[in-house]
């Protein structure tokens, strides 16, 4: 009888855990084995030159350009990149760059730095309008610096001392000016940024632990909700000391592996991604008390990273292709063995999420969402996918809607663009 009771309890436990466990295995890509996407370059496909390991992309509609921060060579990231727990201290830290991609020419242009010489280990960025100049923008960018106080087998301090860089760029110019660096103890493992103004932004800490088995637990166990989002106020834009004039506080906790941030369909809609939780949270920042309120969540179907929103310029009441674009790895389960291997192969996948036809979308919560895969590759065209965004193609009356899908990865050799049907 006792054996039967134990068996029954195990059966109940298995039934209870089956759904969550199966979902997590799906997010990790255990059951996914993508095939290479066969595309001929120049025929609906472009490989953008000089765009190495550009983690994040931001489309600036007024100039029809894409901003991104990239590395200047491929190999250093496999030695030093704290977000992948690659912590082999470099003799010389690489200096990345800010690029502007033109969707018409499919070419990338580097912006020449003013008052900044690096080092610059790139990651997430955000772009916002200069409130005093409609022809200029501010760009916030994460920078993963080595900690000068760390000594191997010495002081008990983190190996990385990451911070945020603030730049100013006059649109269509060839330069970008460094405004100041931003460092605060609460900005520990920064990943991505949501900017409100030149003086105010939110930044994710994607992990609590920087390396080791506890970090691995954070990745694979949904209950390990130890990441956080920090709200930062800059009180002095002219300070040359990264730690001066900075006020930071915790805005949100309790999410699993919060990672990418983005701007949604409305002015105050914040997008938050639980990367290895496979969830997009629609939220709203509360400027009064510097917190964040979540009002909706969407599960795309796998691991996702930096979110973007596509606003359909040809939308009508009966046909609106606006929606969320979510990029991720096809098999993130492989990253633990591939993260320091420059020769490994990691597939990419992109979901497109929008309200189901016939369901209401009141600006806060849709009755139903539909999610479909618009791009998938085994790593032949692009290794990993951390951000994807859509740039509209010109649409004539009576023709189906198309857009250029730009995809980038944190260890990809270049940004790619693929024309897709919406």
Coordinates of C-alpha atoms in Angstrom, one line a residue:
X1 CA 0.0 0.0 0.0
X2 CA 2.8 2.4 0.9
X3 CA 4.5 1.7 -2.4
X4 CA 1.2 2.5 -4.2
X5 CA 0.9 5.8 -2.3
X6 CA 4.5 6.8 -3.2
X7 CA 3.8 5.9 -6.8
X8 CA 0.6 8.0 -6.8
X9 CA 2.4 10.9 -5.2
X10 CA 5.1 10.7 -7.9
X11 CA 2.4 10.6 -10.6
X12 CA 0.8 13.7 -9.2
X13 CA 4.2 15.5 -9.0
X14 CA 5.0 14.5 -12.6
X15 CA 1.6 15.8 -13.8
X16 CA 2.1 19.0 -11.9
X17 CA 5.5 19.7 -13.2
X18 CA 5.0 18.4 -16.8
X19 CA 3.7 21.7 -18.2
X20 CA 6.3 24.0 -16.7
X21 CA 9.2 21.6 -17.3
X22 CA 8.2 21.0 -20.9
X23 CA 7.8 24.7 -21.5
X24 CA 11.3 25.4 -20.1
X25 CA 12.9 22.6 -22.3
X26 CA 11.1 24.2 -25.3
X27 CA 12.5 27.6 -24.4
X28 CA 16.0 26.1 -24.1
X29 CA 15.6 24.6 -27.6
X30 CA 16.0 21.0 -26.6
X31 CA 13.4 19.9 -29.2
X32 CA 14.4 22.4 -31.9
X33 CA 16.9 21.4 -34.7
X34 CA 16.8 24.2 -37.3
X35 CA 17.9 23.7 -40.9
X36 CA 20.0 26.2 -42.8
X37 CA 18.0 28.9 -44.6
X38 CA 18.9 28.9 -48.3
X39 CA 19.0 32.5 -49.5
X40 CA 20.9 34.1 -52.4
X41 CA 22.7 37.3 -51.5
X42 CA 21.2 40.3 -53.3
X43 CA 17.9 38.5 -53.8
X44 CA 15.9 39.4 -50.7
X45 CA 19.0 39.0 -48.5
X46 CA 21.9 41.3 -47.6
X47 CA 24.9 40.8 -45.3
X48 CA 25.9 44.2 -43.9
X49 CA 29.7 44.7 -44.0
X50 CA 31.6 45.9 -40.9
X51 CA 28.9 45.1 -38.4
X52 CA 30.5 42.6 -36.0
X53 CA 28.7 41.4 -32.9
X54 CA 26.3 44.2 -32.7
X55 CA 24.1 43.2 -29.8
X56 CA 21.3 45.8 -30.2
X57 CA 19.6 47.7 -33.1
X58 CA 17.4 50.8 -32.9
X59 CA 15.5 52.1 -35.9
X60 CA 15.2 55.9 -36.1
X61 CA 12.2 56.6 -38.2
X62 CA 12.8 60.4 -38.9
X63 CA 16.0 59.6 -40.8
X64 CA 15.2 56.0 -41.8
X65 CA 18.4 54.8 -40.3
X66 CA 19.4 52.1 -37.8
X67 CA 21.7 52.8 -34.9
X68 CA 23.9 50.0 -33.4
X69 CA 27.0 49.5 -31.3
X70 CA 29.4 46.9 -32.6
X71 CA 32.8 45.3 -31.9
X72 CA 35.8 46.1 -34.1
X73 CA 37.0 42.5 -34.3
X74 CA 35.4 39.1 -33.7
X75 CA 37.8 37.2 -31.4
X76 CA 38.2 39.3 -28.3
X77 CA 34.5 38.7 -27.2
X78 CA 35.3 35.0 -26.8
X79 CA 37.9 35.9 -24.1
X80 CA 36.3 39.0 -22.5
X81 CA 32.6 39.5 -22.4
X82 CA 31.1 39.4 -18.9
X83 CA 27.5 38.8 -20.1
X84 CA 28.7 35.4 -21.4
X85 CA 30.9 34.8 -18.3
X86 CA 33.9 35.1 -20.6
X87 CA 36.2 36.6 -18.0
X88 CA 39.8 36.0 -19.2
X89 CA 41.2 39.5 -18.5
X90 CA 42.5 41.0 -21.8
X91 CA 45.9 42.6 -22.0
X92 CA 44.3 45.4 -24.0
X93 CA 40.5 45.8 -23.9
X94 CA 39.0 46.2 -27.4
X95 CA 37.3 49.5 -28.4
X96 CA 34.0 49.0 -30.2
X97 CA 32.2 51.6 -32.2
X98 CA 28.8 53.2 -32.9
X99 CA 27.4 52.6 -36.4
X100 CA 24.6 53.9 -38.6
X101 CA 23.0 51.5 -41.0
X102 CA 21.2 52.8 -44.1
X103 CA 18.3 50.4 -45.1
X104 CA 18.3 51.9 -48.6
X105 CA 22.0 51.2 -49.4
X106 CA 22.4 48.3 -46.9
X107 CA 25.7 49.9 -45.8
X108 CA 27.1 50.7 -42.4
X109 CA 29.0 53.8 -41.4
X110 CA 31.1 54.2 -38.3
X111 CA 30.7 57.4 -36.4
X112 CA 34.0 59.0 -35.3
X113 CA 34.2 59.5 -31.6
X114 CA 34.8 63.0 -30.1
X115 CA 36.2 63.1 -26.5
X116 CA 36.3 59.3 -26.2
X117 CA 39.0 56.8 -26.9
X118 CA 37.6 53.7 -25.1
X119 CA 37.9 51.0 -24.1
X120 CA 34.4 50.2 -25.2
X121 CA 33.0 46.6 -24.9
X122 CA 29.6 47.0 -26.4
X123 CA 26.2 45.6 -25.5
X124 CA 22.7 47.2 -25.2
X125 CA 21.9 50.7 -26.3
X126 CA 19.0 53.1 -26.5
X127 CA 18.4 56.2 -28.7
X128 CA 16.2 59.2 -27.7
X129 CA 15.5 62.6 -29.1
X130 CA 17.5 65.6 -27.9
X131 CA 14.8 67.7 -26.4
X132 CA 16.6 70.9 -27.3
X133 CA 17.5 70.0 -30.9
X134 CA 15.1 68.0 -33.2
X135 CA 18.1 67.2 -35.5
X136 CA 20.1 65.4 -32.8
X137 CA 19.8 62.4 -30.5
X138 CA 21.3 61.0 -27.3
X139 CA 22.6 57.5 -27.3
X140 CA 23.1 55.5 -24.1
X141 CA 25.4 52.4 -24.4
X142 CA 26.5 49.7 -22.0
X143 CA 30.3 49.3 -21.7
X144 CA 31.7 46.2 -20.0
X145 CA 35.1 47.3 -18.6
X146 CA 37.5 45.1 -16.6
X147 CA 37.8 46.0 -13.0
X148 CA 41.2 47.6 -12.3
X149 CA 41.0 46.6 -8.7
X150 CA 40.7 42.9 -9.5
X151 CA 43.8 40.8 -9.0
X152 CA 43.8 37.1 -9.9
X153 CA 43.6 35.1 -6.6
X154 CA 43.7 38.5 -4.8
X155 CA 41.0 40.9 -3.8
X156 CA 37.5 39.6 -3.5
X157 CA 36.0 42.1 -6.0
X158 CA 34.2 41.4 -9.3
X159 CA 36.3 41.0 -12.4
X160 CA 34.1 43.4 -14.4
X161 CA 33.3 47.1 -13.7
X162 CA 30.6 47.7 -16.2
X163 CA 29.2 51.2 -16.7
X164 CA 27.0 53.2 -19.2
X165 CA 28.3 55.7 -21.7
X166 CA 26.2 58.7 -22.8
X167 CA 26.8 60.1 -26.3
X168 CA 25.3 62.9 -28.3
X169 CA 25.0 62.8 -32.1
X170 CA 23.8 65.4 -34.7
X171 CA 21.7 63.4 -37.2
X172 CA 23.4 62.8 -40.6
X173 CA 26.8 64.0 -39.3
X174 CA 29.8 61.7 -39.2
X175 CA 30.7 62.1 -35.6
X176 CA 29.4 61.3 -32.1
X177 CA 30.4 63.2 -29.0
X178 CA 30.9 61.5 -25.6
X179 CA 28.9 63.3 -22.9
X180 CA 29.9 61.4 -19.8
X181 CA 30.3 57.9 -18.3
X182 CA 27.9 56.6 -15.7
X183 CA 28.9 54.2 -12.9
X184 CA 27.0 53.2 -9.8
X185 CA 27.2 50.1 -7.5
X186 CA 23.6 49.1 -8.4
X187 CA 24.6 48.9 -12.1
X188 CA 26.3 45.5 -11.6
X189 CA 25.5 43.3 -14.7
X190 CA 24.0 45.7 -17.1
X191 CA 22.4 44.4 -20.3
X192 CA 20.0 46.8 -21.9
X193 CA 18.7 50.4 -21.5
X194 CA 15.4 52.2 -21.7
X195 CA 15.9 55.9 -21.8
X196 CA 13.4 58.5 -20.8
X197 CA 15.4 61.7 -21.2
X198 CA 19.1 62.7 -21.3
X199 CA 19.0 62.7 -17.5
X200 CA 16.9 59.6 -16.8
X201 CA 17.1 55.9 -17.8
X202 CA 16.4 52.3 -16.7
X203 CA 18.9 49.5 -17.1
X204 CA 18.6 45.8 -16.5
X205 CA 20.9 43.6 -14.4
X206 CA 20.4 40.3 -16.2
X207 CA 22.0 38.2 -13.5
X208 CA 22.8 38.5 -9.8
X209 CA 25.7 36.1 -10.0
X210 CA 28.4 36.8 -12.5
X211 CA 29.8 33.2 -13.0
X212 CA 29.7 29.7 -11.6
X213 CA 26.9 27.2 -10.9
X214 CA 24.7 29.8 -9.2
X215 CA 24.7 31.8 -12.5
X216 CA 23.7 28.6 -14.3
X217 CA 20.8 28.1 -11.9
X218 CA 19.7 31.7 -12.8
X219 CA 19.6 30.7 -16.4
X220 CA 17.7 27.4 -16.3
X221 CA 15.5 27.5 -13.2
X222 CA 12.4 29.8 -13.7
X223 CA 12.1 30.2 -9.9
X224 CA 15.6 32.0 -9.7
X225 CA 14.1 35.5 -10.0
X226 CA 17.2 37.3 -8.9
X227 CA 17.7 39.9 -11.7
X228 CA 16.6 43.5 -11.4
X229 CA 15.9 46.8 -13.2
X230 CA 17.6 49.9 -11.9
X231 CA 16.3 53.5 -12.4
X232 CA 19.1 56.0 -12.8
X233 CA 19.0 59.8 -12.6
X234 CA 21.9 61.9 -13.9
X235 CA 22.2 65.1 -11.9
X236 CA 25.3 66.4 -13.7
X237 CA 25.7 65.9 -17.4
X238 CA 29.1 67.5 -17.4
X239 CA 30.9 65.5 -14.7
X240 CA 34.1 63.8 -15.7
X241 CA 33.9 61.4 -12.8
X242 CA 31.7 58.4 -13.8
X243 CA 30.4 58.0 -10.2
X244 CA 29.6 61.7 -9.5
X245 CA 26.1 63.2 -9.9
X246 CA 24.4 59.8 -10.2
X247 CA 21.4 58.7 -8.2
X248 CA 20.1 55.1 -8.7
X249 CA 17.4 53.0 -7.1
X250 CA 15.8 49.6 -7.7
X251 CA 12.7 49.9 -9.9
X252 CA 11.7 46.3 -10.3
X253 CA 12.6 42.8 -9.1
X254 CA 11.0 39.4 -9.2
X255 CA 11.5 38.5 -12.9
X256 CA 13.4 35.6 -14.2
X257 CA 16.5 36.7 -16.2
X258 CA 15.2 40.1 -17.2
X259 CA 17.3 41.2 -20.1
X260 CA 16.3 43.3 -23.1
X261 CA 14.3 46.5 -22.9
X262 CA 12.4 48.4 -25.6
X263 CA 9.9 51.0 -26.5
X264 CA 6.4 49.8 -27.4
X265 CA 3.6 51.1 -29.5
X266 CA 2.7 54.1 -27.2
X267 CA 5.0 56.8 -25.9
X268 CA 5.1 55.4 -22.4
X269 CA 5.0 51.6 -23.1
X270 CA 8.1 49.9 -21.8
X271 CA 9.0 46.4 -23.1
X272 CA 10.8 44.0 -20.8
X273 CA 12.1 40.6 -21.7
X274 CA 12.6 37.6 -19.5
X275 CA 15.2 36.1 -21.7
X276 CA 15.4 32.5 -20.6
X277 CA 11.8 32.7 -19.3
X278 CA 10.6 33.3 -22.9
X279 CA 8.3 36.1 -21.9
X280 CA 7.7 39.7 -23.1
X281 CA 6.3 41.9 -20.5
X282 CA 4.4 45.1 -21.5
X283 CA 4.9 47.7 -18.7
X284 CA 4.8 51.3 -17.8
X285 CA 7.5 53.3 -16.0
X286 CA 6.2 55.3 -13.0
X287 CA 8.2 58.5 -13.0
X288 CA 6.8 59.7 -9.7
X289 CA 8.2 56.9 -7.6
X290 CA 10.8 55.5 -10.1
X291 CA 9.2 52.0 -10.3
X292 CA 7.7 49.9 -13.1
X293 CA 4.2 48.5 -13.4
X294 CA 3.6 45.4 -15.6
X295 CA 0.2 45.2 -17.2
X296 CA 0.5 42.4 -19.8
X297 CA 2.7 39.4 -20.7
X298 CA 3.2 37.6 -24.0
X299 CA 5.0 34.2 -24.5
X300 CA 6.4 34.0 -28.0
X301 CA 7.4 30.3 -28.0
X302 CA 11.1 30.3 -27.1
X303 CA 14.1 32.2 -25.7
X304 CA 14.0 35.9 -26.6
X305 CA 16.3 38.8 -26.2
X306 CA 16.0 42.6 -27.1
X307 CA 12.4 43.4 -28.1
X308 CA 11.4 45.9 -30.8
X309 CA 8.1 47.3 -32.0
X310 CA 7.0 47.7 -35.6
X311 CA 4.6 50.4 -36.4
X312 CA 2.9 49.7 -39.7
X313 CA 2.9 52.9 -41.8
X314 CA 0.3 51.5 -44.1
X315 CA -2.1 50.3 -41.5
X316 CA -5.8 50.7 -41.9
X317 CA -8.7 49.9 -39.5
X318 CA -9.1 46.5 -41.3
X319 CA -5.4 45.7 -41.8
X320 CA -2.8 46.6 -39.3
X321 CA 0.5 44.7 -39.3
X322 CA 1.9 46.5 -36.3
X323 CA 3.5 44.2 -33.7
X324 CA 6.4 43.0 -31.6
X325 CA 9.6 41.6 -33.1
X326 CA 11.4 39.1 -30.8
X327 CA 14.8 37.6 -31.7
X328 CA 16.4 34.7 -29.9
X329 CA 18.7 31.7 -30.2
X330 CA 17.2 28.5 -31.7
X331 CA 19.0 26.4 -29.1
X332 CA 20.2 28.4 -26.1
X333 CA 20.9 25.2 -24.3
X334 CA 24.1 25.0 -26.4
X335 CA 25.4 28.3 -25.2
X336 CA 27.0 26.9 -22.1
X337 CA 29.5 24.9 -24.2
X338 CA 29.8 27.4 -27.1
X339 CA 30.2 30.7 -25.3
X340 CA 34.0 30.8 -25.5
X341 CA 34.3 28.9 -28.8
X342 CA 34.8 31.2 -31.9
X343 CA 34.2 28.3 -34.2
X344 CA 30.9 27.0 -32.8
X345 CA 27.6 27.2 -34.6
X346 CA 24.5 28.7 -33.0
X347 CA 21.2 29.0 -34.7
X348 CA 18.8 32.1 -34.7
X349 CA 15.1 32.5 -34.7
X350 CA 12.8 35.5 -34.9
X351 CA 9.1 35.7 -33.8
X352 CA 6.5 38.3 -34.9
X353 CA 3.7 38.8 -32.4
X354 CA 0.6 40.9 -32.9
X355 CA -3.1 40.8 -31.9
X356 CA -5.1 38.0 -33.6
X357 CA -7.5 39.3 -36.3
X358 CA -10.9 40.2 -34.8
X359 CA -9.6 40.6 -31.2
X360 CA -9.5 44.0 -29.5
X361 CA -6.4 45.9 -28.5
X362 CA -7.2 48.7 -26.1
X363 CA -3.6 49.9 -25.7
X364 CA -3.1 47.8 -22.6
X365 CA -4.3 44.2 -23.0
X366 CA -5.2 42.3 -26.2
X367 CA -7.8 39.5 -25.9
X368 CA -5.5 37.2 -27.8
X369 CA -2.0 37.3 -29.4
X370 CA -0.7 35.4 -32.4
X371 CA 3.0 34.5 -32.7
X372 CA 4.7 33.2 -35.8
X373 CA 8.3 32.5 -36.8
X374 CA 9.4 34.8 -39.6
X375 CA 13.0 33.8 -39.6
X376 CA 15.0 30.7 -38.6
X377 CA 18.5 29.6 -39.4
X378 CA 20.9 27.0 -38.0
X379 CA 23.8 29.4 -37.8
X380 CA 24.8 29.3 -41.4
X381 CA 23.6 32.8 -42.2
X382 CA 24.0 34.3 -38.8
X383 CA 25.3 33.0 -35.4
X384 CA 22.9 33.8 -32.6
X385 CA 20.1 36.5 -32.7
X386 CA 19.9 39.1 -29.9
X387 CA 17.8 41.8 -31.8
X388 CA 15.6 42.0 -34.8
X389 CA 13.6 44.9 -36.2
X390 CA 11.5 45.6 -39.2
X391 CA 11.9 48.5 -41.7
X392 CA 8.9 48.9 -44.0
X393 CA 9.2 48.2 -47.8
X394 CA 7.2 50.5 -50.1
X395 CA 3.8 49.0 -50.6
X396 CA 1.5 49.7 -53.6
X397 CA -2.3 49.4 -53.4
X398 CA -3.4 45.8 -53.9
X399 CA 0.0 44.3 -53.1
X400 CA 0.8 42.4 -50.0
X401 CA 2.8 44.1 -47.2
X402 CA 6.5 43.5 -47.1
X403 CA 9.3 44.6 -44.8
X404 CA 13.0 44.2 -44.4
X405 CA 13.9 42.2 -41.3
X406 CA 17.3 43.2 -39.8
X407 CA 18.8 40.5 -37.5
X408 CA 21.9 40.7 -35.4
X409 CA 23.6 38.5 -32.8
X410 CA 25.9 39.0 -29.9
X411 CA 28.5 36.8 -31.5
X412 CA 27.5 37.2 -35.1
X413 CA 30.0 38.3 -37.8
X414 CA 27.6 40.7 -39.3
X415 CA 24.0 42.1 -39.3
X416 CA 21.9 40.6 -42.0
X417 CA 18.7 41.8 -43.7
X418 CA 16.0 39.6 -45.2
X419 CA 12.8 40.7 -46.9
X420 CA 9.7 39.1 -45.5
X421 CA 6.0 39.1 -46.1
X422 CA 3.9 40.5 -43.3

